[in-house]
Amino acid sequence: MDQLVFEISTLIACVVLSAFFSGSEAALFSLTKSDIHRFSHSDSRRELSIIRMMRDPQKILITILSGNLFVNLVVSMLSTKLLLQVWHQWGHFISIAIVTPLIVIFCEISPKIIAIHSYQSASKKVLPLLRLFHVILYPIRALLLLFTDVLIRVFNLRLTHKKITKDELGVAVKLGEQEGIIGKDEGTFIKNVLRFSKKEASNIMFPRNSAVFMPQGTTIGEAMRLFLESNVIRIPVYKDDLDHVIGMVDSRDLIPYHLGFKRAKNINRFIREVKFFPASRELNDLLNDFLAEGIQMAVVVDEYGGTAGVVTLNKLLSELMGRDMTKWEDDSRHEVRKLDDNASIVSGGMQIDDFNQLFGDQLVSQNADSIGGYIIEKLSSIPKRGEELRTRKFVLKVRHIRKNKIETVEVIKRLDREELL
């Protein structure tokens, strides 16, 4: 009788310990890096103890798994023995059919679900008893670690550390903002950096039809007038046509000659070297090139070597910081005039990405960068004033066109417009 009581008591204790080990594993390994960072700056003894324990997660995992395996074996053996004493030949069948599922439900699944639901508080509550087992199971843990090290050396395995992806970082920033760990400004900056890393030169350049160029041989007076009208410091110089850019001119070199202190016939002697980059150049690499070589402005070329546009250091920094730091944006994303709740007027040179961001649309183009180019591409012709293109959300109406270039576009909410019609 005493032996039966002992066996039942041992069985119950092992069931509880099995649930304990399962819950401990779920709670401790649910702690995020932000939790660990917060615990490391805490005054709580338990939180600091968790930090020390999780510095080597491999050891604590071996302790938990070894303890869980041992108590589960004891539960299985004792339950089978007790069932055989009661039901004899049916004992094994009942143990497999009933006891095993109960162990899985009450010793594995349920404790883990409960622990994950409140993993921070659970990790603190399991700590004292887990530390005790961590000491008791030291010999077993040491042997298993030794065996693991031997396997790693024999099979020439390398420990790898998982790198966080850009998408995972974006999710982490969003969660940090929700929990108040990351401020709004910091979160916005990180998101800008992530967006920046995914873009190419073609996404932010000033297209050739909106950038300013001057031909070789331009007089000093004409050049200064162009600088003042365009409100820029540097302008690319071309020979024959825009696809043959030969350099650039800095307005500061021309000032003494424009004021009459020195004499020069034209800009040719002031042409400086200009750098060329492919339209597919990623912005991270492009910014590194600009900073490493002291570049302020470069010409972007397409896959055929023709001039696609111009990119400046200010434009790169504007994209990185998420705010306007350049004045060379006649057709910028900020050029929006609201007519009423259902309609706005935008520049035809507005970038498609900026349009999608401002209006919540999902326009995609294979060849065009601007909203005007998008309309021409979809209509397969140069539109006339008043001609319309319907998208999923809006009606894009051409308001003004000059020299085959769409200057302004009226953006009308499509549902509201259809109701009015």
Short mmCIF file of C-alpha atoms in Angstrom, two decimals:
data_model
loop_
_atom_site.label_atom_id
_atom_site.label_comp_id
_atom_site.label_asym_id
_atom_site.label_seq_id
_atom_site.Cartn_x
_atom_site.Cartn_y
_atom_site.Cartn_z
CA MET A 1 0.00 0.00 0.00
CA ASP A 2 2.81 2.38 0.92
CA GLN A 3 4.54 1.57 -2.36
CA LEU A 4 1.34 2.32 -4.30
CA VAL A 5 1.00 5.70 -2.58
CA PHE A 6 4.65 6.44 -3.33
CA GLU A 7 4.27 5.53 -6.99
CA ILE A 8 1.11 7.62 -7.42
CA SER A 9 2.75 10.59 -5.65
CA THR A 10 5.82 10.25 -7.86
CA LEU A 11 3.62 10.06 -10.95
CA ILE A 12 1.77 13.26 -10.02
CA ALA A 13 5.04 15.05 -9.21
CA CYS A 14 6.55 14.03 -12.56
CA VAL A 15 3.44 15.20 -14.44
CA VAL A 16 3.75 18.60 -12.73
CA LEU A 17 7.49 18.75 -13.50
CA SER A 18 6.86 17.84 -17.14
CA ALA A 19 4.41 20.72 -17.43
CA PHE A 20 6.95 22.95 -15.66
CA PHE A 21 9.76 22.14 -18.09
CA SER A 22 7.50 22.61 -21.13
CA GLY A 23 6.25 25.97 -19.87
CA SER A 24 9.79 27.09 -18.99
CA GLU A 25 11.02 26.38 -22.49
CA ALA A 26 8.15 28.30 -24.09
CA ALA A 27 8.45 31.28 -21.72
CA LEU A 28 12.22 31.76 -21.87
CA PHE A 29 12.57 31.29 -25.61
CA SER A 30 9.65 33.62 -26.31
CA LEU A 31 11.63 36.53 -24.87
CA THR A 32 12.50 38.98 -27.63
CA LYS A 33 15.73 40.94 -28.05
CA SER A 34 13.93 44.04 -26.82
CA ASP A 35 12.86 42.14 -23.66
CA ILE A 36 16.45 41.02 -23.07
CA HIS A 37 17.68 44.58 -23.59
CA ARG A 38 15.11 45.94 -21.13
CA PHE A 39 15.95 43.26 -18.54
CA SER A 40 19.65 44.13 -18.82
CA HIS A 41 18.88 47.67 -17.57
CA SER A 42 16.53 46.52 -14.83
CA ASP A 43 17.02 46.58 -11.05
CA SER A 44 15.09 43.32 -10.61
CA ARG A 45 17.22 40.37 -9.47
CA ARG A 46 15.13 37.86 -11.38
CA GLU A 47 15.33 39.81 -14.61
CA LEU A 48 19.11 40.11 -14.26
CA SER A 49 19.30 36.37 -13.51
CA ILE A 50 17.35 35.66 -16.69
CA ILE A 51 19.90 37.74 -18.61
CA ARG A 52 22.80 35.73 -17.18
CA MET A 53 21.04 32.45 -17.93
CA MET A 54 20.12 33.39 -21.50
CA ARG A 55 23.65 34.46 -22.37
CA ASP A 56 24.22 30.79 -23.21
CA PRO A 57 20.80 29.54 -24.38
CA GLN A 58 22.29 26.22 -25.50
CA LYS A 59 23.00 25.19 -21.91
CA ILE A 60 19.61 26.12 -20.50
CA LEU A 61 17.90 24.37 -23.43
CA ILE A 62 19.81 21.15 -22.66
CA THR A 63 18.76 21.43 -19.00
CA ILE A 64 15.08 21.84 -19.92
CA LEU A 65 15.02 19.08 -22.55
CA SER A 66 16.97 16.62 -20.38
CA GLY A 67 14.71 17.22 -17.39
CA ASN A 68 11.58 16.98 -19.52
CA LEU A 69 12.73 13.75 -21.17
CA PHE A 70 13.54 12.15 -17.81
CA VAL A 71 10.22 12.98 -16.10
CA ASN A 72 8.24 11.95 -19.20
CA LEU A 73 9.96 8.53 -19.14
CA VAL A 74 9.11 8.16 -15.45
CA VAL A 75 5.48 9.13 -16.11
CA SER A 76 5.26 6.59 -18.93
CA MET A 77 6.79 3.76 -16.89
CA LEU A 78 4.80 4.38 -13.70
CA SER A 79 1.50 4.84 -15.51
CA THR A 80 2.03 1.61 -17.46
CA LYS A 81 2.95 -0.28 -14.28
CA LEU A 82 -0.10 0.98 -12.38
CA LEU A 83 -2.45 0.22 -15.27
CA LEU A 84 -1.06 -3.32 -15.61
CA GLN A 85 -1.81 -3.93 -11.93
CA VAL A 86 -5.45 -2.92 -12.46
CA TRP A 87 -6.30 -4.11 -15.99
CA HIS A 88 -3.50 -6.66 -16.54
CA GLN A 89 -3.30 -7.49 -20.27
CA TRP A 90 -5.12 -4.26 -21.24
CA GLY A 91 -2.67 -2.07 -19.34
CA HIS A 92 -0.29 -1.47 -22.25
CA PHE A 93 -3.13 -0.64 -24.64
CA ILE A 94 -4.74 1.83 -22.20
CA SER A 95 -1.35 3.44 -21.55
CA ILE A 96 -0.76 4.04 -25.26
CA ALA A 97 -4.34 4.99 -26.19
CA ILE A 98 -5.22 7.21 -23.23
CA VAL A 99 -2.20 8.14 -21.08
CA THR A 100 0.09 9.22 -23.95
CA PRO A 101 -2.44 11.71 -25.44
CA LEU A 102 -3.12 13.06 -21.93
CA ILE A 103 0.62 13.63 -21.40
CA VAL A 104 0.88 15.47 -24.72
CA ILE A 105 -2.13 17.67 -23.92
CA PHE A 106 -1.55 18.45 -20.23
CA CYS A 107 2.27 18.23 -20.06
CA GLU A 108 3.29 19.66 -23.43
CA ILE A 109 0.69 21.69 -25.33
CA SER A 110 -1.30 23.36 -22.53
CA PRO A 111 1.71 24.55 -20.46
CA LYS A 112 3.35 26.03 -23.54
CA ILE A 113 0.20 27.88 -24.62
CA ILE A 114 -0.25 29.30 -21.11
CA ALA A 115 3.43 30.29 -20.84
CA ILE A 116 3.51 31.98 -24.25
CA HIS A 117 0.36 33.95 -23.38
CA SER A 118 2.23 35.68 -20.52
CA TYR A 119 5.83 34.75 -21.23
CA GLN A 120 7.46 37.66 -19.39
CA SER A 121 5.86 36.94 -16.02
CA ALA A 122 6.11 33.17 -16.58
CA SER A 123 9.85 33.38 -17.22
CA LYS A 124 10.32 35.13 -13.85
CA LYS A 125 8.17 32.61 -11.95
CA VAL A 126 9.93 29.49 -13.29
CA LEU A 127 13.40 30.91 -12.68
CA PRO A 128 14.11 29.73 -9.07
CA LEU A 129 13.20 26.07 -9.64
CA LEU A 130 14.82 26.05 -13.07
CA ARG A 131 18.10 27.30 -11.60
CA LEU A 132 18.00 24.40 -9.13
CA PHE A 133 17.62 21.86 -11.94
CA HIS A 134 20.31 23.69 -13.91
CA VAL A 135 22.75 22.84 -11.10
CA ILE A 136 21.48 19.28 -10.53
CA LEU A 137 21.69 18.34 -14.21
CA TYR A 138 25.17 19.81 -14.70
CA PRO A 139 26.92 16.41 -15.23
CA ILE A 140 24.40 15.34 -17.90
CA ARG A 141 24.60 18.76 -19.57
CA ALA A 142 28.42 18.66 -19.63
CA LEU A 143 28.42 15.22 -21.30
CA LEU A 144 25.88 16.29 -23.91
CA LEU A 145 27.82 19.47 -24.70
CA LEU A 146 31.00 17.43 -25.09
CA PHE A 147 29.23 15.01 -27.42
CA THR A 148 27.82 17.91 -29.45
CA ASP A 149 31.26 19.53 -29.80
CA VAL A 150 32.70 16.24 -31.07
CA LEU A 151 29.96 15.95 -33.70
CA ILE A 152 30.55 19.54 -34.83
CA ARG A 153 34.28 18.88 -35.29
CA VAL A 154 33.83 15.48 -36.97
CA PHE A 155 31.34 16.77 -39.53
CA ASN A 156 33.07 20.17 -39.84
CA LEU A 157 29.89 22.05 -38.98
CA ARG A 158 29.84 25.81 -38.51
CA LEU A 159 27.60 27.68 -36.12
CA THR A 160 25.64 30.30 -38.01
CA HIS A 161 23.90 33.35 -36.63
CA LYS A 162 20.61 34.31 -38.18
CA LYS A 163 20.64 37.77 -39.70
CA ILE A 164 17.56 39.90 -39.39
CA THR A 165 15.97 40.75 -42.75
CA LYS A 166 14.72 44.17 -43.82
CA ASP A 167 11.12 43.00 -43.60
CA GLU A 168 11.68 41.65 -40.07
CA LEU A 169 13.29 44.94 -39.07
CA GLY A 170 10.30 46.82 -40.48
CA VAL A 171 7.94 44.69 -38.39
CA ALA A 172 10.14 45.22 -35.32
CA VAL A 173 10.03 49.00 -35.82
CA LYS A 174 6.24 48.93 -36.12
CA LEU A 175 5.93 46.89 -32.91
CA GLY A 176 8.41 49.20 -31.18
CA GLU A 177 6.29 52.22 -32.09
CA GLN A 178 3.13 50.51 -30.83
CA GLU A 179 4.78 49.65 -27.50
CA GLY A 180 6.33 53.10 -27.13
CA ILE A 181 9.90 51.76 -27.23
CA ILE A 182 10.69 53.68 -30.44
CA GLY A 183 9.62 57.30 -30.86
CA LYS A 184 7.63 58.41 -33.89
CA ASP A 185 10.52 60.40 -35.39
CA GLU A 186 12.99 57.55 -34.88
CA GLY A 187 10.54 55.07 -36.39
CA THR A 188 9.96 57.31 -39.41
CA PHE A 189 13.70 57.65 -39.97
CA ILE A 190 14.28 53.87 -39.80
CA LYS A 191 11.44 53.29 -42.27
CA ASN A 192 12.96 55.87 -44.62
CA VAL A 193 16.31 54.06 -44.43
CA LEU A 194 14.62 50.73 -45.22
CA ARG A 195 12.75 52.22 -48.18
CA PHE A 196 15.96 53.91 -49.32
CA SER A 197 17.81 50.59 -49.42
CA LYS A 198 15.19 49.07 -51.73
CA LYS A 199 15.28 51.84 -54.36
CA GLU A 200 17.42 52.45 -57.43
CA ALA A 201 18.76 55.59 -59.09
CA SER A 202 15.88 55.57 -61.58
CA ASN A 203 13.40 55.93 -58.70
CA ILE A 204 14.70 59.29 -57.47
CA MET A 205 16.46 60.92 -60.44
CA PHE A 206 15.21 64.05 -62.15
CA PRO A 207 14.07 62.70 -65.56
CA ARG A 208 15.72 64.22 -68.62
CA ASN A 209 12.49 65.99 -69.59
CA SER A 210 12.37 67.89 -66.29
CA ALA A 211 16.10 68.29 -65.53
CA VAL A 212 18.07 71.29 -66.80
CA PHE A 213 20.84 70.92 -69.40
CA MET A 214 22.85 73.42 -71.45
CA PRO A 215 24.67 72.93 -74.78
CA GLN A 216 28.39 73.23 -75.23
CA GLY A 217 29.36 76.78 -76.26
CA THR A 218 26.65 78.52 -74.22
CA THR A 219 27.65 82.12 -73.44
CA ILE A 220 28.36 83.19 -69.88
CA GLY A 221 25.30 85.45 -69.86
CA GLU A 222 22.96 82.75 -71.16
CA ALA A 223 24.37 80.25 -68.68
CA MET A 224 23.88 82.58 -65.70
CA ARG A 225 20.32 83.33 -66.82
CA LEU A 226 19.65 79.59 -66.95
CA PHE A 227 21.15 79.12 -63.48
CA LEU A 228 18.97 81.88 -62.04
CA GLU A 229 15.79 80.62 -63.73
CA SER A 230 16.30 77.01 -62.67
CA ASN A 231 17.59 77.91 -59.19
CA VAL A 232 20.34 75.28 -59.25
CA ILE A 233 24.10 75.39 -58.70
CA ARG A 234 25.29 72.83 -61.26
CA ILE A 235 24.02 72.04 -64.77
CA PRO A 236 25.13 69.21 -67.08
CA VAL A 237 26.57 70.20 -70.46
CA TYR A 238 25.89 68.24 -73.65
CA LYS A 239 27.32 68.13 -77.17
CA ASP A 240 24.90 67.78 -80.10
CA ASP A 241 22.08 66.18 -78.03
CA LEU A 242 21.14 65.15 -74.49
CA ASP A 243 22.48 61.63 -74.99
CA HIS A 244 26.01 63.02 -75.29
CA VAL A 245 26.66 64.74 -71.95
CA ILE A 246 30.32 65.82 -71.76
CA GLY A 247 30.47 67.36 -68.29
CA MET A 248 28.90 69.95 -66.03
CA VAL A 249 29.31 73.60 -65.10
CA ASP A 250 29.28 75.05 -61.58
CA SER A 251 27.64 78.48 -61.38
CA ARG A 252 30.19 79.69 -58.84
CA ASP A 253 32.94 79.42 -61.48
CA LEU A 254 31.06 81.84 -63.73
CA ILE A 255 30.23 84.60 -61.23
CA PRO A 256 33.48 86.63 -61.62
CA TYR A 257 33.11 86.53 -65.42
CA HIS A 258 29.42 87.42 -65.30
CA LEU A 259 30.18 90.44 -63.11
CA GLY A 260 32.90 91.62 -65.50
CA PHE A 261 35.88 91.09 -63.22
CA LYS A 262 37.25 88.55 -65.72
CA ARG A 263 36.53 87.78 -69.35
CA ALA A 264 35.43 84.60 -71.08
CA LYS A 265 33.45 84.02 -74.27
CA ASN A 266 31.53 80.88 -73.23
CA ILE A 267 31.33 78.07 -70.69
CA ASN A 268 33.65 75.63 -72.47
CA ARG A 269 36.72 76.32 -70.30
CA PHE A 270 34.66 75.79 -67.14
CA ILE A 271 33.28 72.35 -68.01
CA ARG A 272 34.12 69.88 -65.27
CA GLU A 273 34.11 66.10 -65.32
CA VAL A 274 30.78 64.48 -64.52
CA LYS A 275 30.18 60.94 -63.28
CA PHE A 276 27.79 58.50 -64.94
CA PHE A 277 25.80 55.80 -63.17
CA PRO A 278 23.35 53.19 -64.47
CA ALA A 279 19.66 53.66 -63.71
CA SER A 280 19.68 50.32 -61.89
CA ARG A 281 22.32 51.45 -59.37
CA GLU A 282 21.01 50.81 -55.84
CA LEU A 283 20.76 53.94 -53.70
CA ASN A 284 22.95 52.51 -50.91
CA ASP A 285 25.81 51.98 -53.36
CA LEU A 286 25.12 55.26 -55.11
CA LEU A 287 25.30 57.24 -51.86
CA ASN A 288 28.57 55.49 -50.95
CA ASP A 289 30.00 56.47 -54.35
CA PHE A 290 28.90 60.09 -53.90
CA LEU A 291 30.46 60.35 -50.45
CA ALA A 292 33.66 58.46 -51.31
CA GLU A 293 34.39 60.54 -54.43
CA GLY A 294 32.95 63.86 -53.25
CA ILE A 295 30.30 63.89 -55.99
CA GLN A 296 27.55 66.51 -55.87
CA MET A 297 25.77 65.66 -59.11
CA ALA A 298 25.83 62.76 -61.58
CA VAL A 299 24.15 61.74 -64.82
CA VAL A 300 22.00 58.61 -64.87
CA VAL A 301 22.15 56.53 -68.04
CA ASP A 302 19.76 53.87 -69.31
CA GLU A 303 20.66 50.37 -70.53
CA TYR A 304 21.49 51.73 -74.00
CA GLY A 305 23.85 54.41 -72.71
CA GLY A 306 21.45 57.28 -73.30
CA THR A 307 20.80 60.00 -70.74
CA ALA A 308 17.93 59.01 -68.45
CA GLY A 309 18.17 61.84 -65.96
CA VAL A 310 20.19 63.58 -63.27
CA VAL A 311 20.69 62.71 -59.61
CA THR A 312 22.14 64.99 -56.94
CA LEU A 313 23.56 64.46 -53.48
CA ASN A 314 20.79 66.63 -52.04
CA LYS A 315 18.20 64.41 -53.69
CA LEU A 316 19.83 61.30 -52.21
CA LEU A 317 19.89 62.85 -48.74
CA SER A 318 16.28 64.01 -49.13
CA GLU A 319 15.24 60.45 -49.90
CA LEU A 320 17.22 59.10 -46.95
CA MET A 321 15.97 61.67 -44.44
CA GLY A 322 12.39 61.66 -45.71
CA ARG A 323 12.15 65.41 -46.18
CA ASP A 324 12.86 67.89 -48.97
CA MET A 325 16.47 69.12 -48.96
CA THR A 326 16.71 70.26 -52.58
CA LYS A 327 15.19 73.07 -54.64
CA TRP A 328 15.51 71.40 -58.04
CA GLU A 329 12.02 69.92 -58.02
CA ASP A 330 9.75 71.89 -60.33
CA ASP A 331 7.70 68.72 -60.72
CA SER A 332 8.11 67.52 -57.16
CA ARG A 333 5.89 65.26 -55.15
CA HIS A 334 4.77 68.25 -53.07
CA GLU A 335 3.19 69.97 -56.09
CA VAL A 336 -0.43 69.10 -55.29
CA ARG A 337 -3.34 71.55 -55.36
CA LYS A 338 -6.61 70.38 -53.86
CA LEU A 339 -9.75 71.49 -55.71
CA ASP A 340 -12.32 69.85 -53.42
CA ASP A 341 -12.80 66.64 -51.45
CA ASN A 342 -12.96 64.61 -54.65
CA ALA A 343 -10.39 66.21 -56.95
CA SER A 344 -6.82 67.51 -56.91
CA ILE A 345 -4.35 68.81 -59.49
CA VAL A 346 -0.84 67.36 -59.61
CA SER A 347 2.22 67.93 -61.75
CA GLY A 348 2.60 65.61 -64.72
CA GLY A 349 6.20 65.12 -63.63
CA MET A 350 5.22 63.69 -60.23
CA GLN A 351 6.94 60.35 -59.68
CA ILE A 352 4.65 57.32 -59.74
CA ASP A 353 5.96 56.16 -56.34
CA ASP A 354 5.12 59.56 -54.84
CA PHE A 355 1.65 59.49 -56.42
CA ASN A 356 0.96 56.03 -54.95
CA GLN A 357 2.13 57.18 -51.54
CA LEU A 358 0.04 60.37 -51.57
CA PHE A 359 -3.16 58.93 -53.04
CA GLY A 360 -2.98 55.34 -51.80
CA ASP A 361 -3.01 53.87 -55.30
CA GLN A 362 -0.92 51.04 -56.77
CA LEU A 363 0.06 52.27 -60.22
CA VAL A 364 2.84 50.25 -61.85
CA SER A 365 4.72 51.06 -65.06
CA GLN A 366 7.45 49.21 -66.93
CA ASN A 367 8.80 52.25 -68.79
CA ALA A 368 7.48 55.46 -67.22
CA ASP A 369 8.65 57.13 -63.99
CA SER A 370 6.22 60.07 -63.87
CA ILE A 371 2.44 60.19 -63.77
CA GLY A 372 2.44 62.00 -67.13
CA GLY A 373 4.56 59.26 -68.67
CA TYR A 374 2.24 56.67 -67.14
CA ILE A 375 -0.78 58.24 -68.88
CA ILE A 376 1.03 58.35 -72.24
CA GLU A 377 2.13 54.72 -71.84
CA LYS A 378 -1.37 53.46 -71.03
CA LEU A 379 -3.07 55.49 -73.78
CA SER A 380 -0.33 54.52 -76.29
CA SER A 381 -0.43 58.05 -77.71
CA ILE A 382 0.12 61.69 -76.84
CA PRO A 383 -3.19 62.71 -75.21
CA LYS A 384 -5.12 65.88 -75.88
CA ARG A 385 -6.29 68.32 -73.24
CA GLY A 386 -9.28 66.86 -71.39
CA GLU A 387 -8.49 63.26 -72.30
CA GLU A 388 -8.95 60.82 -69.42
CA LEU A 389 -7.42 57.59 -68.14
CA ARG A 390 -9.26 55.48 -65.57
CA THR A 391 -7.33 53.61 -62.88
CA ARG A 392 -8.70 51.36 -60.17
CA LYS A 393 -9.34 54.28 -57.81
CA PHE A 394 -9.12 57.46 -59.86
CA VAL A 395 -9.80 59.18 -63.16
CA LEU A 396 -6.65 60.95 -64.43
CA LYS A 397 -7.65 63.90 -66.60
CA VAL A 398 -5.05 65.80 -68.65
CA ARG A 399 -5.39 69.49 -67.75
CA HIS A 400 -2.47 71.04 -69.62
CA ILE A 401 0.00 69.69 -72.18
CA ARG A 402 2.91 71.49 -73.84
CA LYS A 403 5.37 70.19 -76.44
CA ASN A 404 4.06 66.64 -76.04
CA LYS A 405 4.71 66.82 -72.29
CA ILE A 406 1.85 66.57 -69.80
CA GLU A 407 2.24 69.55 -67.46
CA THR A 408 -0.70 69.06 -65.08
CA VAL A 409 -3.16 66.28 -64.31
CA GLU A 410 -6.49 66.41 -62.48
CA VAL A 411 -6.94 63.45 -60.13
CA ILE A 412 -10.61 62.64 -59.49
CA LYS A 413 -11.90 59.96 -57.12
CA ARG A 414 -13.42 57.38 -59.41
CA LEU A 415 -16.38 56.27 -57.24
CA ASP A 416 -17.43 59.84 -56.52
CA ARG A 417 -17.11 60.70 -60.21
CA GLU A 418 -19.20 57.70 -61.31
CA GLU A 419 -21.90 58.65 -58.82
CA LEU A 420 -21.96 62.17 -60.26
CA LEU A 421 -22.21 60.80 -63.79
#
